[in-house]
XYZ file of C-alpha atoms in Angstrom:
331
model
C 24.279 101.355 -20.045
C 26.300 100.017 -17.111
C 29.363 99.598 -19.342
C 29.234 103.298 -20.204
C 29.612 103.973 -16.481
C 32.627 101.674 -16.189
C 30.639 98.787 -14.687
C 31.132 95.513 -16.574
C 28.440 92.891 -15.916
C 29.173 89.351 -17.106
C 25.532 88.266 -17.474
C 21.935 89.381 -17.078
C 21.403 86.908 -14.225
C 23.972 88.828 -12.166
C 21.951 92.022 -12.601
C 18.921 90.239 -11.168
C 20.910 88.975 -8.165
C 22.473 92.410 -7.627
C 19.042 94.045 -7.434
C 18.248 91.856 -4.403
C 21.499 92.611 -2.535
C 21.005 93.404 1.168
C 24.523 92.750 2.544
C 27.761 94.070 1.039
C 31.073 92.657 2.315
C 34.319 94.495 1.554
C 37.955 93.580 1.538
C 39.955 96.518 2.935
C 43.202 96.968 1.039
C 42.678 98.269 -2.493
C 38.909 98.268 -2.071
C 38.072 100.765 0.673
C 41.656 102.009 0.876
C 43.952 103.104 -1.933
C 46.395 100.265 -1.364
C 49.161 102.889 -1.410
C 51.269 102.053 1.616
C 53.979 104.247 3.071
C 56.508 103.485 5.786
C 55.627 105.826 8.656
C 57.776 104.367 11.435
C 60.747 102.044 12.019
C 61.235 100.411 15.423
C 64.364 98.216 15.641
C 64.727 95.900 18.636
C 67.353 96.943 21.234
C 69.527 93.937 20.406
C 69.442 94.629 16.635
C 72.640 96.413 15.581
C 71.655 97.504 12.073
C 69.540 100.507 13.065
C 66.512 101.854 11.213
C 67.989 101.652 7.715
C 69.412 98.188 8.313
C 65.995 96.889 9.375
C 64.306 98.418 6.309
C 67.030 96.975 4.068
C 66.506 93.436 5.374
C 62.729 93.701 4.971
C 63.055 95.152 1.449
C 65.428 92.373 0.401
C 63.158 89.655 1.804
C 60.128 91.194 0.056
C 61.999 91.965 -3.192
C 60.177 89.298 -5.237
C 56.689 90.061 -3.908
C 54.201 92.309 -5.752
C 52.031 93.009 -2.690
C 51.460 96.747 -2.018
C 53.131 96.399 1.396
C 56.193 94.882 -0.249
C 56.344 97.742 -2.755
C 56.253 100.291 0.075
C 59.183 98.578 1.810
C 61.227 98.591 -1.398
C 60.420 102.273 -1.939
C 61.479 103.111 1.638
C 64.888 101.474 1.092
C 67.273 104.091 -0.272
C 69.316 101.753 -2.476
C 68.586 99.096 -5.089
C 68.109 95.502 -4.010
C 70.661 93.183 -5.593
C 68.870 89.929 -6.532
C 72.117 88.029 -5.972
C 71.844 88.776 -2.242
C 68.451 87.072 -1.937
C 67.590 83.388 -2.213
C 65.222 80.667 -0.981
C 62.244 83.034 -1.076
C 58.977 81.607 0.200
C 55.815 83.705 0.269
C 53.347 82.385 2.866
C 49.796 83.567 2.166
C 48.316 85.485 5.096
C 51.612 85.452 7.001
C 54.470 87.072 5.093
C 57.759 86.119 3.454
C 60.856 84.156 4.430
C 64.120 84.416 2.499
C 67.863 84.100 2.777
C 69.544 87.536 2.662
C 73.363 87.671 2.609
C 73.364 84.114 3.900
C 71.088 84.905 6.855
C 67.563 83.569 7.303
C 65.164 86.541 7.324
C 61.413 86.483 7.991
C 59.183 89.513 7.343
C 55.457 89.437 7.995
C 52.667 89.852 10.505
C 52.360 88.734 14.128
C 51.128 85.298 13.058
C 54.396 84.662 11.236
C 56.349 85.654 14.332
C 54.272 83.282 16.493
C 54.940 80.547 13.953
C 58.654 81.178 14.560
C 58.173 81.128 18.323
C 58.562 84.903 18.739
C 56.063 87.065 20.645
C 56.841 90.789 20.211
C 54.896 93.224 22.410
C 55.314 96.441 20.362
C 53.709 98.688 22.946
C 53.208 102.337 22.047
C 53.224 101.787 18.267
C 50.437 103.767 16.493
C 47.627 102.002 14.599
C 48.697 100.754 11.206
C 49.996 97.704 9.397
C 53.010 96.341 11.269
C 55.634 94.278 9.442
C 57.733 92.290 11.915
C 61.251 91.239 10.992
C 63.244 88.337 12.411
C 66.843 87.416 11.579
C 68.224 83.943 12.256
C 65.266 83.213 14.535
C 65.759 86.364 16.624
C 63.384 89.313 16.667
C 64.950 92.325 14.909
C 62.152 94.892 15.119
C 59.111 96.094 13.226
C 58.161 98.599 10.524
C 54.902 100.575 10.632
C 53.113 101.006 7.306
C 49.978 103.100 6.857
C 47.348 102.870 4.117
C 45.116 105.735 2.965
C 41.315 105.461 2.885
C 39.775 106.334 -0.494
C 38.093 109.734 -0.563
C 34.834 108.260 -1.895
C 34.727 105.305 0.504
C 32.666 106.967 3.256
C 30.265 108.441 0.719
C 29.978 105.039 -0.959
C 28.896 103.388 2.309
C 26.236 106.067 2.764
C 25.054 105.579 -0.829
C 24.713 101.833 -0.239
C 22.559 102.442 2.833
C 20.416 104.844 0.782
C 20.083 102.160 -1.917
C 18.546 99.746 0.602
C 21.586 97.737 1.737
C 20.938 96.593 5.318
C 24.467 95.691 6.439
C 28.015 96.590 5.392
C 30.889 94.383 6.571
C 34.675 94.620 6.181
C 37.044 91.637 6.212
C 40.780 92.248 6.492
C 43.987 90.458 7.317
C 45.300 93.538 9.098
C 45.545 93.976 12.847
C 42.363 94.465 14.870
C 43.217 98.084 15.722
C 43.697 98.978 12.044
C 40.474 97.312 10.934
C 38.408 98.930 13.680
C 39.873 102.373 12.953
C 38.891 102.145 9.272
C 35.436 100.775 10.160
C 34.787 103.678 12.540
C 35.923 106.223 9.969
C 33.654 104.841 7.243
C 30.634 103.935 9.378
C 30.669 100.193 8.653
C 28.298 97.941 10.586
C 30.731 95.076 11.193
C 34.455 94.357 10.887
C 36.541 91.188 11.220
C 40.338 91.469 11.350
C 43.437 89.246 11.240
C 41.816 86.893 8.734
C 43.560 84.453 6.419
C 42.019 83.847 2.951
C 40.281 80.727 4.284
C 38.901 82.686 7.239
C 37.312 85.170 4.845
C 35.477 82.338 3.117
C 34.185 81.104 6.482
C 32.943 84.587 7.416
C 31.162 84.953 4.068
C 29.540 81.527 4.453
C 28.275 82.560 7.899
C 26.856 85.787 6.508
C 25.277 83.882 3.606
C 23.369 81.706 6.071
C 22.133 84.803 7.914
C 20.950 86.575 4.743
C 19.725 83.631 2.637
C 16.057 84.408 3.329
C 16.101 88.198 3.402
C 18.268 88.944 0.359
C 21.565 88.397 -1.427
C 25.178 88.991 -0.392
C 27.788 90.789 -2.493
C 31.545 90.657 -1.866
C 33.881 93.378 -3.140
C 37.606 92.666 -3.467
C 40.646 93.147 -5.651
C 43.439 90.755 -4.631
C 44.341 87.219 -5.649
C 43.450 86.114 -2.088
C 39.899 87.408 -2.658
C 39.217 85.096 -5.614
C 37.775 82.225 -3.488
C 35.448 84.615 -1.640
C 34.349 86.329 -4.865
C 33.335 82.915 -6.205
C 31.542 81.920 -2.988
C 29.400 85.054 -2.587
C 26.021 85.425 -4.287
C 27.565 88.175 -6.395
C 31.284 88.958 -6.667
C 32.455 92.484 -7.504
C 36.107 93.087 -8.424
C 38.096 96.300 -8.680
C 39.339 96.205 -12.262
C 41.990 98.942 -12.451
C 44.335 97.667 -9.716
C 42.777 94.246 -9.160
C 44.533 90.957 -9.863
C 43.634 88.863 -12.908
C 42.402 86.071 -10.621
C 39.954 88.395 -8.857
C 38.662 89.833 -12.145
C 38.202 86.326 -13.551
C 36.339 85.079 -10.456
C 34.063 88.131 -10.170
C 30.618 88.531 -11.730
C 30.875 92.325 -11.975
C 34.022 94.405 -12.558
C 34.410 98.102 -11.666
C 36.870 99.480 -14.183
C 38.031 102.557 -12.223
C 38.077 101.124 -8.668
C 35.538 103.728 -7.501
C 33.477 102.261 -4.612
C 30.668 104.707 -5.445
C 30.022 102.573 -8.531
C 28.744 99.730 -6.298
C 25.646 101.696 -5.258
C 25.210 102.886 -8.842
C 25.373 99.281 -10.085
C 22.649 98.295 -7.611
C 20.433 101.177 -8.756
C 21.044 100.268 -12.411
C 20.076 96.651 -11.736
C 16.881 97.668 -9.955
C 15.922 100.069 -12.740
C 16.595 97.325 -15.308
C 14.470 94.784 -13.420
C 11.731 97.393 -13.005
C 11.623 97.954 -16.765
C 11.532 94.186 -17.367
C 8.522 93.794 -15.050
C 6.801 96.779 -16.687
C 7.185 95.172 -20.113
C 5.912 91.810 -18.878
C 2.813 93.347 -17.283
C 2.156 95.591 -20.293
C 2.547 92.779 -22.855
C 0.423 90.254 -20.967
C -2.171 92.906 -20.069
C -2.669 94.182 -23.633
C -2.810 90.657 -25.060
C -5.316 89.580 -22.410
C -7.567 92.549 -23.224
C -7.353 91.798 -26.962
C -8.167 88.131 -26.375
C -11.225 89.082 -24.344
C -12.350 91.588 -26.976
C -11.770 88.999 -29.687
C -13.821 86.430 -27.762
C -16.822 88.771 -27.629
C -16.427 89.756 -31.305
C -15.255 93.353 -30.820
C -11.556 93.067 -31.780
C -10.506 93.406 -35.428
C -7.305 92.712 -37.380
C -5.816 96.136 -36.567
C -6.160 95.520 -32.837
C -4.622 92.061 -33.233
C -1.587 93.549 -35.049
C -1.206 96.145 -32.290
C -1.354 93.396 -29.634
C 1.506 91.621 -31.413
C 3.822 94.072 -33.207
C 2.686 97.207 -31.380
C 3.357 95.748 -27.936
C 6.782 94.602 -29.105
C 7.683 98.119 -30.284
C 6.445 99.645 -27.011
C 8.507 97.129 -25.031
C 11.653 97.940 -27.041
C 11.117 101.689 -26.608
C 10.615 101.224 -22.866
C 13.737 99.052 -22.668
C 15.829 101.812 -24.280
C 15.442 103.684 -20.998
C 18.047 101.278 -19.589
C 20.704 103.141 -21.579
C 20.204 106.331 -19.607
C 21.819 105.811 -16.220
C 23.938 108.942 -15.646
C 21.318 110.669 -13.524
C 20.947 107.700 -11.170
């Protein structure tokens, strides 16, 4: 029934855990947002002589071998084609950015943490909220590029649906700047947000939340990127976005949403609770009918027909009741 709705569950035990979920933790990019980045501003440093297009060209060349959505947006913003012969010594640093040699010059493109690692401390005052890619050339700050992501249309509705389904807390973890994370959290009505996190920091945040919720319920993490794989494995239940998600995230997750629709998370929880409800109904019905027949048999009232009903009849009733699990569209 869940598979018909585009929700792939890897085992019945995950349905049981999902029904007890009280905290849902989200990654931002590709999960609550579309992961479709666009360059919305270019701010070269005064001492950089290449101008706007020159700054975008350097960043696009440095990011030319990366498949990250931000890297794709930089390559799309560059008017020409990147010649692979111009780029060498590429090193992608998880949670920081990329360093490469472009036309014989050492170029670094990434977040503020990468700049600090290089001993550079850009101020970037007056730049609107968004993902900022800083660029340095030969150890000197060259400027920054503003990239904006778009929140999924269903994301706000999905958060409301989770609250209606009994989820007590919704949390977002992101590697983006604090201003970006807080802006998205306010727009969607999230209870908690933590920004500027490396993949290891996300694991630490999830472990902290697991300790807080261990007695009251279970914790689910929703992500799509290769950096989310460790957190998906660590959470009580891992949910991956299947359409745009990485193979590592899909492999590590316990549940996969095939169309990346966050509304399916609340639906999956309702499906799991309906399934568990039917299971408990069947258990109570089977044990109850058998107990009554045993008592009637002990006092000499039960006959062979009643005994057959207590065995085969109860089984048929349980199967018919279980068929209700197939009908989930109205949930």
